[in-house]
PDB file of C-alpha atoms and ligand atoms in Angstrom:
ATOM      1  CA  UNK A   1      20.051 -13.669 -14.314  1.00 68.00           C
ATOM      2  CA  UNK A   2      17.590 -11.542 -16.330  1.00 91.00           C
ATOM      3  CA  UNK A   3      14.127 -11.995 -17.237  1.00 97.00           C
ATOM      4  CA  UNK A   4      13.178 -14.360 -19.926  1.00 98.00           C
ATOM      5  CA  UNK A   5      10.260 -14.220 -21.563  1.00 98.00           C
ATOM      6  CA  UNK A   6       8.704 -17.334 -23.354  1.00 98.00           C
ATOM      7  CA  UNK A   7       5.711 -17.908 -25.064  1.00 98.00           C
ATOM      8  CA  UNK A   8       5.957 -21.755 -25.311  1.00 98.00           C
ATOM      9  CA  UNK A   9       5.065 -24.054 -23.098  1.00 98.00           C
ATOM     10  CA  UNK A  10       7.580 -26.610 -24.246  1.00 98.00           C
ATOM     11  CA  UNK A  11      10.015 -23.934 -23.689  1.00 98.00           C
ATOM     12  CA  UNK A  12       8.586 -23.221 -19.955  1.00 98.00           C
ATOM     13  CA  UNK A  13       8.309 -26.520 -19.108  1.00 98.00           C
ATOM     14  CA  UNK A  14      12.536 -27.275 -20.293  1.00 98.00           C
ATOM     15  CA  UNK A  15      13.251 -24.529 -18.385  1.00 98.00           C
ATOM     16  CA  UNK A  16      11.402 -25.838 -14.866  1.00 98.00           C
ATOM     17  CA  UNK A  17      12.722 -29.604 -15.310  1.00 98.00           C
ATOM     18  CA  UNK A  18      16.260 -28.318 -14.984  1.00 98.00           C
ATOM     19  CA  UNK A  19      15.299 -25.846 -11.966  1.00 98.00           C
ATOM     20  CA  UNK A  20      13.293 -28.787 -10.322  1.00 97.00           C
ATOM     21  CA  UNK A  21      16.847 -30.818 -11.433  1.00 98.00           C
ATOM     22  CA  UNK A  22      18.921 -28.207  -9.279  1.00 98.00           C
ATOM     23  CA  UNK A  23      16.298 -28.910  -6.362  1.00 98.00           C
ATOM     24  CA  UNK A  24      15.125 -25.027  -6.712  1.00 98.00           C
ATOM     25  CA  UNK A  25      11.609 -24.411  -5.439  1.00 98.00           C
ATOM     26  CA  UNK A  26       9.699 -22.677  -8.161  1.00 98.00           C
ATOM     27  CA  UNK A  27       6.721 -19.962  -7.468  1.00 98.00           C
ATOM     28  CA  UNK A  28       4.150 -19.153  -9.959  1.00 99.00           C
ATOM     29  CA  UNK A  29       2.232 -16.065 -10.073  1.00 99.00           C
ATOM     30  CA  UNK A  30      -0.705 -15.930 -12.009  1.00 98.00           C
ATOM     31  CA  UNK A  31      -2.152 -12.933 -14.249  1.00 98.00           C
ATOM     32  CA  UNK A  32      -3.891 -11.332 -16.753  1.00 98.00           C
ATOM     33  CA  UNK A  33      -0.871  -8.795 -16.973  1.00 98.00           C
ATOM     34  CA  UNK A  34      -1.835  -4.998 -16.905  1.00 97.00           C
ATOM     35  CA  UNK A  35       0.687  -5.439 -13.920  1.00 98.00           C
ATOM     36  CA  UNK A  36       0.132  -2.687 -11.050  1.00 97.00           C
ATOM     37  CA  UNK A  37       1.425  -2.467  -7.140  1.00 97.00           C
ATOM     38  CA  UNK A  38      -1.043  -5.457  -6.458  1.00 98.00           C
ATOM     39  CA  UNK A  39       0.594  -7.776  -8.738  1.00 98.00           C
ATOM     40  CA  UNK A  40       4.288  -6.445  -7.463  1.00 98.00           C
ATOM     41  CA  UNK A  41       3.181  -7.311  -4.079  1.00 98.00           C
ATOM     42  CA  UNK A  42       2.182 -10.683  -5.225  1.00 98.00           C
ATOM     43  CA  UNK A  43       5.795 -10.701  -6.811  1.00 98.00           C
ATOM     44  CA  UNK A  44       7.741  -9.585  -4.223  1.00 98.00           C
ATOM     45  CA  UNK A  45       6.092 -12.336  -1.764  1.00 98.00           C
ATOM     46  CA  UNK A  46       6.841 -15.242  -4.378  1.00 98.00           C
ATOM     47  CA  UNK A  47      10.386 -13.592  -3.889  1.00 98.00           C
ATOM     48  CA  UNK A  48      11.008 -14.153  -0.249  1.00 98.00           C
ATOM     49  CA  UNK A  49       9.321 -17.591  -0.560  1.00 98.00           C
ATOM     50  CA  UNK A  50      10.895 -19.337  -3.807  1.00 98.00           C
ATOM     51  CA  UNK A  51      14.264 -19.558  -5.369  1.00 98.00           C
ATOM     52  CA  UNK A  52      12.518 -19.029  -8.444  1.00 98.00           C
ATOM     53  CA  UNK A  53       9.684 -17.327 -10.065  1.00 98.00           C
ATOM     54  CA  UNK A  54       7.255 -17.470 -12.926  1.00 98.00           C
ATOM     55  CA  UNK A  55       4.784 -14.961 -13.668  1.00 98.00           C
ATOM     56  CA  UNK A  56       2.319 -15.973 -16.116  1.00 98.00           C
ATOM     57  CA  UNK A  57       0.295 -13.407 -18.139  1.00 98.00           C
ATOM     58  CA  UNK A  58      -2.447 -14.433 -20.146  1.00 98.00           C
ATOM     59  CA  UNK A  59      -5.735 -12.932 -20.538  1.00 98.00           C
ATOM     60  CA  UNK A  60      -7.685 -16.134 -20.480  1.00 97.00           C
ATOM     61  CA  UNK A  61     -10.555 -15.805 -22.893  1.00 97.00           C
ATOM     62  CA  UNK A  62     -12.484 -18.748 -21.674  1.00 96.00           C
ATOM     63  CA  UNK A  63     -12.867 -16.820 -18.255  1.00 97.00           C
ATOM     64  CA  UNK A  64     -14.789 -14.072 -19.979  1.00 97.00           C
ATOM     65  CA  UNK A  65     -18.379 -14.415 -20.167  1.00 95.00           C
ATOM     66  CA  UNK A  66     -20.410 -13.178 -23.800  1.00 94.00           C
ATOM     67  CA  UNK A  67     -20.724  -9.181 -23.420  1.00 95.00           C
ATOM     68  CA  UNK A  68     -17.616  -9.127 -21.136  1.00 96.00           C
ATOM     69  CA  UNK A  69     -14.168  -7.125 -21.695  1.00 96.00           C
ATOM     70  CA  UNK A  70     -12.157  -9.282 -23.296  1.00 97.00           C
ATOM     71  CA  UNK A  71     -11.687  -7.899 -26.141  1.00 96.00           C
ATOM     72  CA  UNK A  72     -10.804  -4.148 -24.627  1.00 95.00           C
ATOM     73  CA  UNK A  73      -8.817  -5.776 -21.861  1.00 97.00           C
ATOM     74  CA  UNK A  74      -5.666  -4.184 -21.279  1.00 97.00           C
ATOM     75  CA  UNK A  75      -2.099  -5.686 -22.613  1.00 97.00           C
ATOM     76  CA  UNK A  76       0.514  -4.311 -22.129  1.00 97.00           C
ATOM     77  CA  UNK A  77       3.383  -7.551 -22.109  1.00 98.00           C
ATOM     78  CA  UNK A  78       6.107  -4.728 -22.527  1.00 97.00           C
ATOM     79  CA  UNK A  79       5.247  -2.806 -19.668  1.00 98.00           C
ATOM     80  CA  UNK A  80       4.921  -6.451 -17.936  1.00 98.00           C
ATOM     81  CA  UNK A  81       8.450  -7.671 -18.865  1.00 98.00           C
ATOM     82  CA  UNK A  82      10.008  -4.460 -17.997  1.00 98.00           C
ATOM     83  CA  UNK A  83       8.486  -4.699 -14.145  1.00 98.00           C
ATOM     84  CA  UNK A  84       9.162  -8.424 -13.718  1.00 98.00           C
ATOM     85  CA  UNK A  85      12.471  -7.611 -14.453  1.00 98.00           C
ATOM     86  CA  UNK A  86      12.852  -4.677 -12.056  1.00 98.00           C
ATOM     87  CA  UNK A  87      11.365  -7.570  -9.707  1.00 98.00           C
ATOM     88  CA  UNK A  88      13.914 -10.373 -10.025  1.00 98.00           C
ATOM     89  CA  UNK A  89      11.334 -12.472 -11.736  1.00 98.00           C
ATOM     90  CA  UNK A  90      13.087 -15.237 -13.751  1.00 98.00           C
ATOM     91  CA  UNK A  91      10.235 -15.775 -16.191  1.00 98.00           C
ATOM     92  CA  UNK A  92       7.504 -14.261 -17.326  1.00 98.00           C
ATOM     93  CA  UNK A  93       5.187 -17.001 -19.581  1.00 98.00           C
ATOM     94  CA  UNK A  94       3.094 -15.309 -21.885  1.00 98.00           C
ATOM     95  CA  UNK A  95       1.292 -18.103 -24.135  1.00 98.00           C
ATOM     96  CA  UNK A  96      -1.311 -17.027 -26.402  1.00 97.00           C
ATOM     97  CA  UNK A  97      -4.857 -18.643 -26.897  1.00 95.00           C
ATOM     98  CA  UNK A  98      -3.720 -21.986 -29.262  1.00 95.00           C
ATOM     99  CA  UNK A  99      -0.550 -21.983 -27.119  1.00 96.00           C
ATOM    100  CA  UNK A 100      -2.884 -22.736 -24.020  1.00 97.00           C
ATOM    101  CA  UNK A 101      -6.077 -24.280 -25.591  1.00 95.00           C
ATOM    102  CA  UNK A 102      -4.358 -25.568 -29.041  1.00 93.00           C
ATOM    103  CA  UNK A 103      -7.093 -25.912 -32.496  1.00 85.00           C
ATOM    104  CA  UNK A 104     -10.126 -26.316 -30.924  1.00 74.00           C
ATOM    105  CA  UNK A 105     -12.290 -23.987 -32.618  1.00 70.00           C
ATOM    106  CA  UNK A 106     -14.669 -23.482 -30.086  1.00 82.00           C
ATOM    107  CA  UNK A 107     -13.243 -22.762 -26.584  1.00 87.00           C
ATOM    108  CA  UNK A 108     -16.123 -24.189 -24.786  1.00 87.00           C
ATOM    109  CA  UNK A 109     -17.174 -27.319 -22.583  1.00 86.00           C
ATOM    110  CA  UNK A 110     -18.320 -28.898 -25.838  1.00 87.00           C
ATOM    111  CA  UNK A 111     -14.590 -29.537 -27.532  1.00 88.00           C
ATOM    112  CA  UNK A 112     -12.562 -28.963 -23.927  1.00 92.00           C
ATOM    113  CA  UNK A 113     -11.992 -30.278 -20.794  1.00 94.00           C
ATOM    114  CA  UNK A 114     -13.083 -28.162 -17.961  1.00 96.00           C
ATOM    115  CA  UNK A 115     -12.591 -28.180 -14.399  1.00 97.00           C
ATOM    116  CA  UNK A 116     -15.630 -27.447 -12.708  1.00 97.00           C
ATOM    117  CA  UNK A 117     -15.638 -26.276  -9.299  1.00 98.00           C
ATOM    118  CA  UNK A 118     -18.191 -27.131  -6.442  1.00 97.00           C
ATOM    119  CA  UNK A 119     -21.764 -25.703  -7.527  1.00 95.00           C
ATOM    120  CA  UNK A 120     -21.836 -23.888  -3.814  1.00 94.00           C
ATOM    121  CA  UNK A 121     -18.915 -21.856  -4.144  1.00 96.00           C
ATOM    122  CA  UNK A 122     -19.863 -21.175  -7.986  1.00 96.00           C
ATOM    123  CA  UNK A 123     -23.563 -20.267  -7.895  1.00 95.00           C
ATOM    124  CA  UNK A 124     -22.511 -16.877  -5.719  1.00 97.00           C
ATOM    125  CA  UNK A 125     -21.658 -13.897  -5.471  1.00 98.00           C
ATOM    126  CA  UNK A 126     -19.273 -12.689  -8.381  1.00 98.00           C
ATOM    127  CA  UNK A 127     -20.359 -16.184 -10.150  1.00 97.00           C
ATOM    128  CA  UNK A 128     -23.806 -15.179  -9.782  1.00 96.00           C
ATOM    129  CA  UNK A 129     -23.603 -12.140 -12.553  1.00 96.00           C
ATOM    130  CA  UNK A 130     -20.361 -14.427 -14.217  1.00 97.00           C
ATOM    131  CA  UNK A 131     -21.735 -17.795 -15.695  1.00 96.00           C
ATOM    132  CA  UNK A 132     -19.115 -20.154 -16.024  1.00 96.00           C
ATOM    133  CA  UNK A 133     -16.111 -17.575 -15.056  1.00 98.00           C
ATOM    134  CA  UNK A 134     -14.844 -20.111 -12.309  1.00 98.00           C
ATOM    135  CA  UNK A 135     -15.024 -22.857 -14.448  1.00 97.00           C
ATOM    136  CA  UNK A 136     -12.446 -20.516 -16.935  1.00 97.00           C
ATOM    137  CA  UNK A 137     -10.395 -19.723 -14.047  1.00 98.00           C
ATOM    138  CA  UNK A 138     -10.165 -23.457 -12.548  1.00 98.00           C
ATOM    139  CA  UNK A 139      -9.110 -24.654 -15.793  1.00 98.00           C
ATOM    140  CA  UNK A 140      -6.524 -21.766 -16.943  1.00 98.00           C
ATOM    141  CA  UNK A 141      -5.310 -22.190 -13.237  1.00 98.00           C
ATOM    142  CA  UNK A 142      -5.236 -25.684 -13.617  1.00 98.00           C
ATOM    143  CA  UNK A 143      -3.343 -25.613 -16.760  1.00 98.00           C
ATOM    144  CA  UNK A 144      -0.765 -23.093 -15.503  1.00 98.00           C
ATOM    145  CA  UNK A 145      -0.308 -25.575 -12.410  1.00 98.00           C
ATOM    146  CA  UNK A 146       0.525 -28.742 -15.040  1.00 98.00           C
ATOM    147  CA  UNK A 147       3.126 -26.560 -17.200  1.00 98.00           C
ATOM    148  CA  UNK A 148       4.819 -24.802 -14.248  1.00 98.00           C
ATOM    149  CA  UNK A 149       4.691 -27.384 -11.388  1.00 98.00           C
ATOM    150  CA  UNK A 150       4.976 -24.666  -8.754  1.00 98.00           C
ATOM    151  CA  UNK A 151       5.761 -25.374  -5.217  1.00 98.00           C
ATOM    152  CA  UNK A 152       4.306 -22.485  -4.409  1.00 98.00           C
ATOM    153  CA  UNK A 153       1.183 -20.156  -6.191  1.00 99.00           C
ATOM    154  CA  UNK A 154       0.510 -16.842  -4.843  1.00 98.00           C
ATOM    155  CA  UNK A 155      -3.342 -15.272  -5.094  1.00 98.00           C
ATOM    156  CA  UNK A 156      -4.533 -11.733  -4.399  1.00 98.00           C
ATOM    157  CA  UNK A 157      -6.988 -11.475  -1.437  1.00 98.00           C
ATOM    158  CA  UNK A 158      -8.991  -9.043  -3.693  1.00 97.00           C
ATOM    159  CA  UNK A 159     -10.629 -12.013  -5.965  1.00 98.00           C
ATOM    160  CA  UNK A 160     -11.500 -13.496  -2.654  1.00 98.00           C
ATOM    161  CA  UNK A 161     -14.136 -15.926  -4.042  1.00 98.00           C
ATOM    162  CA  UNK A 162     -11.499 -16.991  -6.699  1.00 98.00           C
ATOM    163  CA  UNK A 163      -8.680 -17.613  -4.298  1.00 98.00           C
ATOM    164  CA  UNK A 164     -11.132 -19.779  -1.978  1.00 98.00           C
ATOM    165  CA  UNK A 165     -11.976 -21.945  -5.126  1.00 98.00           C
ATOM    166  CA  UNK A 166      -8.251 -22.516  -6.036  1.00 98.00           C
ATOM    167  CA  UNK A 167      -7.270 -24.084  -2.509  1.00 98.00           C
ATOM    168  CA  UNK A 168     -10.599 -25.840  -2.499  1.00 98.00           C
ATOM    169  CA  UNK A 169      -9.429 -26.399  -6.118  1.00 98.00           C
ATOM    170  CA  UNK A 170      -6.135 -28.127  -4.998  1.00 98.00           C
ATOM    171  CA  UNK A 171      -7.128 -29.849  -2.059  1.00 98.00           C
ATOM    172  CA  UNK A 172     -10.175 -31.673  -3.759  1.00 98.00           C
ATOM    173  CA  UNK A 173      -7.709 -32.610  -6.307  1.00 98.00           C
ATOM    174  CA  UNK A 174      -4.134 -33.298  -4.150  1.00 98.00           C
ATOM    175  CA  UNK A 175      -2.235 -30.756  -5.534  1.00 98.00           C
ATOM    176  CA  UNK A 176       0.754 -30.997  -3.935  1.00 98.00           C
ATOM    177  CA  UNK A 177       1.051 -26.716  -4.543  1.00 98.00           C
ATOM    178  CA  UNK A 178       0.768 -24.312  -1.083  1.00 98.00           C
ATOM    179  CA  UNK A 179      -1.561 -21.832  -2.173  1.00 98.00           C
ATOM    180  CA  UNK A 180      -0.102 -18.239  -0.703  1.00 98.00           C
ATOM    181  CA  UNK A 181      -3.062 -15.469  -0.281  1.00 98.00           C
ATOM    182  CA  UNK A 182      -1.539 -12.079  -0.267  1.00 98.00           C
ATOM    183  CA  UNK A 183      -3.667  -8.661   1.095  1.00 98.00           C
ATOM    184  CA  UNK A 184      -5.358  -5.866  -0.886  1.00 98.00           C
ATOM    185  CA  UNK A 185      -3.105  -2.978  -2.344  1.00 98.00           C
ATOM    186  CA  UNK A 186      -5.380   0.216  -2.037  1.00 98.00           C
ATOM    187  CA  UNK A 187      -4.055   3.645  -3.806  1.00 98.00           C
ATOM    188  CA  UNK A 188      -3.475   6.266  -0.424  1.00 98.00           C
ATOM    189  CA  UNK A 189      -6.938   7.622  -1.011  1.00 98.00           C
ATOM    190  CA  UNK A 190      -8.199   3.674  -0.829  1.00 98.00           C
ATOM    191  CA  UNK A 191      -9.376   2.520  -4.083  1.00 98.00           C
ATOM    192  CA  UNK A 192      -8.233  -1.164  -3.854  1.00 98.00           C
ATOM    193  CA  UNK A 193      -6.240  -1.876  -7.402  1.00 98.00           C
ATOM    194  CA  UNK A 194      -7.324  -3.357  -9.742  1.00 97.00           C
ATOM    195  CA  UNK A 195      -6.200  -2.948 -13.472  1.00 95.00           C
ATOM    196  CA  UNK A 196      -9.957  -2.277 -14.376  1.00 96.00           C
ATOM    197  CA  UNK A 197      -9.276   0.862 -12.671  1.00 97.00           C
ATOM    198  CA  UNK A 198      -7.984   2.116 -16.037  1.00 96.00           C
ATOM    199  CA  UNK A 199     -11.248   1.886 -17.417  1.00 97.00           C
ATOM    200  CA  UNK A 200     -12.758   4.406 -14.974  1.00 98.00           C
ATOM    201  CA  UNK A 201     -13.190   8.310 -15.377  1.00 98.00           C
ATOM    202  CA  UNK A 202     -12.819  11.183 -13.205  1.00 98.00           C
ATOM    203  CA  UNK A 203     -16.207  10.695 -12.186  1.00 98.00           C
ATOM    204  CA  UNK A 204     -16.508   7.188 -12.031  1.00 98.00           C
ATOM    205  CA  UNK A 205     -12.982   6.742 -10.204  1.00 98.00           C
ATOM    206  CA  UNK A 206     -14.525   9.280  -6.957  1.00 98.00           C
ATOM    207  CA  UNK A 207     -18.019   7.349  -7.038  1.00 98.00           C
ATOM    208  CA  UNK A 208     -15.987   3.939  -6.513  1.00 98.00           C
ATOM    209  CA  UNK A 209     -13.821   5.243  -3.787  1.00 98.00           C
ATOM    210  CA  UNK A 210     -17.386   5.061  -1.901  1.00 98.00           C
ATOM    211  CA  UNK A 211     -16.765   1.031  -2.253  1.00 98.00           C
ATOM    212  CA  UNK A 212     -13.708   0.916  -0.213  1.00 98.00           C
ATOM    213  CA  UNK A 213     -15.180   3.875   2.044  1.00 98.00           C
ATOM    214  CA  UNK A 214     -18.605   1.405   2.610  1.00 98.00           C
ATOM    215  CA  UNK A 215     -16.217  -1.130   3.837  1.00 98.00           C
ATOM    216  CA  UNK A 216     -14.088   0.372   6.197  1.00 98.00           C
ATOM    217  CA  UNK A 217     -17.250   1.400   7.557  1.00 98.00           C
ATOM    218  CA  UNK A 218     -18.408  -2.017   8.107  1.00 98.00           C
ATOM    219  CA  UNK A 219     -15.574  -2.197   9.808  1.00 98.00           C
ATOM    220  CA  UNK A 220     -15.744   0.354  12.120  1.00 98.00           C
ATOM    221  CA  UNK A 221     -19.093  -0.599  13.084  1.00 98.00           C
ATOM    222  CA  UNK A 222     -17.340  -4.029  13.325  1.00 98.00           C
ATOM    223  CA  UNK A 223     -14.913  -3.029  16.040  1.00 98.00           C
ATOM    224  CA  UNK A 224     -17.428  -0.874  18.399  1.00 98.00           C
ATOM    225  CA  UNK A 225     -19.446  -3.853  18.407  1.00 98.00           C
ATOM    226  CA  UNK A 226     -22.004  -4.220  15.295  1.00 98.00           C
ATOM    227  CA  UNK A 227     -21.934  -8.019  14.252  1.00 98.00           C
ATOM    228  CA  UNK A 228     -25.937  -8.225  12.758  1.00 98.00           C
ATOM    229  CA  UNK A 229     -25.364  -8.170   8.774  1.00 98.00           C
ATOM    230  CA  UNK A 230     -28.585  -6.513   8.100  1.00 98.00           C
ATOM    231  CA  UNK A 231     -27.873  -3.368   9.743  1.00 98.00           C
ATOM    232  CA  UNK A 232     -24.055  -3.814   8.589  1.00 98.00           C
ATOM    233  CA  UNK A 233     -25.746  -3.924   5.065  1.00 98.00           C
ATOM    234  CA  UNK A 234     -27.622  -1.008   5.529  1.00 98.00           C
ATOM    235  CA  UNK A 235     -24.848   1.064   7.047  1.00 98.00           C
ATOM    236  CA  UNK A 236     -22.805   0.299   3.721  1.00 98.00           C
ATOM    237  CA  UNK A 237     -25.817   1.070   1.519  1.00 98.00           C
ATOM    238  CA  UNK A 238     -25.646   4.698   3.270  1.00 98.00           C
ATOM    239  CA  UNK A 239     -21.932   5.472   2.335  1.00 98.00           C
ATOM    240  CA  UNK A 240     -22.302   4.158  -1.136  1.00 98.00           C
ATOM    241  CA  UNK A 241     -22.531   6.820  -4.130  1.00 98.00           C
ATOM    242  CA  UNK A 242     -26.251   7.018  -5.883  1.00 97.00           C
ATOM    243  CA  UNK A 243     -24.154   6.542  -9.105  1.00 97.00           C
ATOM    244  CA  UNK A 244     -22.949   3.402  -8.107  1.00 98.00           C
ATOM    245  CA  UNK A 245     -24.827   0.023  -9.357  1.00 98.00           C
ATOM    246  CA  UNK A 246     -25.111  -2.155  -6.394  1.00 98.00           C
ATOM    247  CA  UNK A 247     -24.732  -6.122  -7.468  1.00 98.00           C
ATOM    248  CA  UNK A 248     -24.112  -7.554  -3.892  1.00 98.00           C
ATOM    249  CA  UNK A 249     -22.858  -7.154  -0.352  1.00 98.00           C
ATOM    250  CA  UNK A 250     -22.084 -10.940   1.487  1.00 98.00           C
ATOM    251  CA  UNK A 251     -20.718 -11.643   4.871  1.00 98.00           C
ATOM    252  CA  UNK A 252     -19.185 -15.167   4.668  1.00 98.00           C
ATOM    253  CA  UNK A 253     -16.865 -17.091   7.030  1.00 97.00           C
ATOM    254  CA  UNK A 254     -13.369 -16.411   5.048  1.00 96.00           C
ATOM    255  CA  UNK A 255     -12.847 -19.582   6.103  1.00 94.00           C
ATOM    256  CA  UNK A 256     -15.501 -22.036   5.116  1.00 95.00           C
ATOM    257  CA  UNK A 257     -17.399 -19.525   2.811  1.00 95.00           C
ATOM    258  CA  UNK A 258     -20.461 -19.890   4.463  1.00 96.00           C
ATOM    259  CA  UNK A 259     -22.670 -17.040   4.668  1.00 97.00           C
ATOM    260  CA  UNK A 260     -23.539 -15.599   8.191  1.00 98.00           C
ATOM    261  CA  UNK A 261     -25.993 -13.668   9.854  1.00 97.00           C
ATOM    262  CA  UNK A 262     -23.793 -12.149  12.631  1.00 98.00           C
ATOM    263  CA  UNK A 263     -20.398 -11.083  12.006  1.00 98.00           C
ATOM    264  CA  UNK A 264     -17.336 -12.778  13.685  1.00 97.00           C
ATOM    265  CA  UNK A 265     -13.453 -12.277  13.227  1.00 96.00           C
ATOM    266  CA  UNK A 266     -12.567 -14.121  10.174  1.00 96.00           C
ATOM    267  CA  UNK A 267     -15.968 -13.051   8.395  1.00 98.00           C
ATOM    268  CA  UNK A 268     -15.207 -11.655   4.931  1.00 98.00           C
ATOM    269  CA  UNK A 269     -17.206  -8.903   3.785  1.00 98.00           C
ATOM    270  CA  UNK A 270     -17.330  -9.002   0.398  1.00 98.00           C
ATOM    271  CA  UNK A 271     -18.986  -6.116  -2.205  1.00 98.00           C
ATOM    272  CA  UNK A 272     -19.318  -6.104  -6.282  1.00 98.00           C
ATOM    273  CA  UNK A 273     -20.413  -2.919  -7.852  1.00 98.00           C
ATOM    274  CA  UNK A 274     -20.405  -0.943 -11.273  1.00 98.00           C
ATOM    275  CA  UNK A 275     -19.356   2.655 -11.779  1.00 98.00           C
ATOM    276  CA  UNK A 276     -20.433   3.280 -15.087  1.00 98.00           C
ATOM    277  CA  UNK A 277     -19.938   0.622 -17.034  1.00 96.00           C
ATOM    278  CA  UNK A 278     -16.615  -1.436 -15.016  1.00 97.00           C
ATOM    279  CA  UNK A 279     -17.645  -3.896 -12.559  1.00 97.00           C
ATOM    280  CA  UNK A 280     -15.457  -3.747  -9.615  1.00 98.00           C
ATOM    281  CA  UNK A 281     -14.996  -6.151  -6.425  1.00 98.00           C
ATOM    282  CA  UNK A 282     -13.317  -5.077  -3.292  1.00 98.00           C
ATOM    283  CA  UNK A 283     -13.538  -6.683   0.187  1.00 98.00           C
ATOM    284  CA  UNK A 284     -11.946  -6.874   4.004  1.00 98.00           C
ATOM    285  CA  UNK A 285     -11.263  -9.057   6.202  1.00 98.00           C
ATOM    286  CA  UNK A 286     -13.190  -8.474   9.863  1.00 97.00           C
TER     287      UNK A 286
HETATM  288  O1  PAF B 301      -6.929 -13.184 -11.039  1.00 78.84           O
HETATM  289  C1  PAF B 301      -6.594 -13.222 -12.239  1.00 78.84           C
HETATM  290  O2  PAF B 301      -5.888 -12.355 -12.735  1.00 78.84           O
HETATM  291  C2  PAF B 301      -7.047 -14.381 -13.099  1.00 78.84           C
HETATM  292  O3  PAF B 301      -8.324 -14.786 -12.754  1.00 78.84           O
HETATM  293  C3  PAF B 301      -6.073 -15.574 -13.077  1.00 78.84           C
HETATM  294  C4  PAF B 301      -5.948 -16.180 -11.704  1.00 78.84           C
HETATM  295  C5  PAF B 301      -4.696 -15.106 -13.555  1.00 78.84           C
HETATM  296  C6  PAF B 301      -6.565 -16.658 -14.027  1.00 78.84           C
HETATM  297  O4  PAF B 301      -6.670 -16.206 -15.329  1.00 78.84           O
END
């Protein structure tokens, strides 16, 4: 079977009802599209796992805070279609805004519904410098859970923060969907992807590399026996390029996204940066 691609929801949802009919278990990946290795892996995992798989692109505008790149975001549905159908994907869903948020003129908390996640979860880290992004991604998420009714939803380790609000997301709310995490894809030299990467010069590209260098620092430190955060920070803060804009370094239980003062196994270490103007987040897993 090759790839369809369908920008309706009615037509998505037809097409599930007589997979769920057939007793197929369904996967859903989520993305914005601008598909690289990362989202392949993502792919390739819903693969092994599901009889069937949707991939979803959709740059959700309600996820974007005022001054953000939603507008310059990259699309590139083609390119999209063309690897979900090297990958076996059965369909890629690619609404657009009033497909997913219909006439409202205003796609706000004012005219919509929102899901809102738990303040603690929100009011940190990347949601710190994001206003209301979790709330966007919640609800999108939310939405693409309704039309797709996956068995099975498959998150990138990367957006750390976001993946622990989706399973806090679906157990709050008994969604009866196993929430898959799947590791970092780094290029050889690193660089975890991301497909803001594209927005990055020469310049800019070698200054973030000193993101994913700061971390595997950590973790070296990690392994001979470092677990005090502050001199963890501090050690990162050393490897990091002068060029780079610093907007946080946290050490939280991966599990219970609490923030700790000694690191542990299972402690996520967590930075957010901008070279030149991209923010970029990257993280591992001590
Ligand atoms: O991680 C992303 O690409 C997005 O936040 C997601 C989960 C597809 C929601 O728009």
């Amino acid at each position: 079977m090759s790839t369809v691609l369908l920008n309706k929801i009615s037509e998505v949802k037809k097409e599930i009802n007589n997979w769920k009919q057939s007793g197929y278990s369904v996967g859903l990946v989520p993305t914005m599209g601008a598909l690289h290795r990362g989202h392949a892996s993502l792919i390739k995992k819903a693969k092994e796992t599901c009889d069937k798989v949707v991939v979803s692109v959709f740059v959700n505008p309600i996820q974007f805070c005022p001054g953000e790149d939603f507008d310059k975001y990259p699309r590139t549905i083609e390119n999209d279609k063309k690897i979900c159908e090297e990958l076996g994907v059965d369909i890629v869903f690619a609404p657009n805004a009033k497909e997913m948020y219909g006439e409202n003129s205003r796609l706000s908390n004012t005219e919509l519904t929102f899901v809102c996640p738990p303040y603690n979860f929100v009011d940190c880290m990347c949601g710190k410098s994001r206003p209301g992004h979790f709330d966007g991604v919640a609800t999108v998420v939310l939405k693409l859970f309704n039309i797709v009714k996956p068995d099975f939803a498959f998150f990138g380790q990367k957006d750390a923060q976001q993946l622990f609000i989706i399973k806090k997301m679906v157990k709050d709310l008994n969604l009866d969907i196993t929430i898959i995490p799947c590791p970092i894809v780094r290029e050889d030299d690193g660089l975890a992807l991301s497909s803001r990467n594209s927005y990055l010069s020469e310049e800019e590209r070698k200054n973030a590399l000193t993101v994913s260098k700061a971390l595997f620092y950590i973790k070296e430190l990690y392994d001979k026996g470092v677990t005090d955060t502050s001199i963890l920070f501090d050690s990162a803060i050393s490897i990091l390029d002068k060029n780079i804009e610093l907007e946080y370094i946290e050490f939280r239980d991966f599990s219970t996204f609490e923030k700790v003062k000694e690191v542990k196994n299972n402690t996520l270490a967590a930075i957010a940066v901008k070279s030149g103007k991209t923010r970029l987040i990257d993280n591992i897993i001590l």
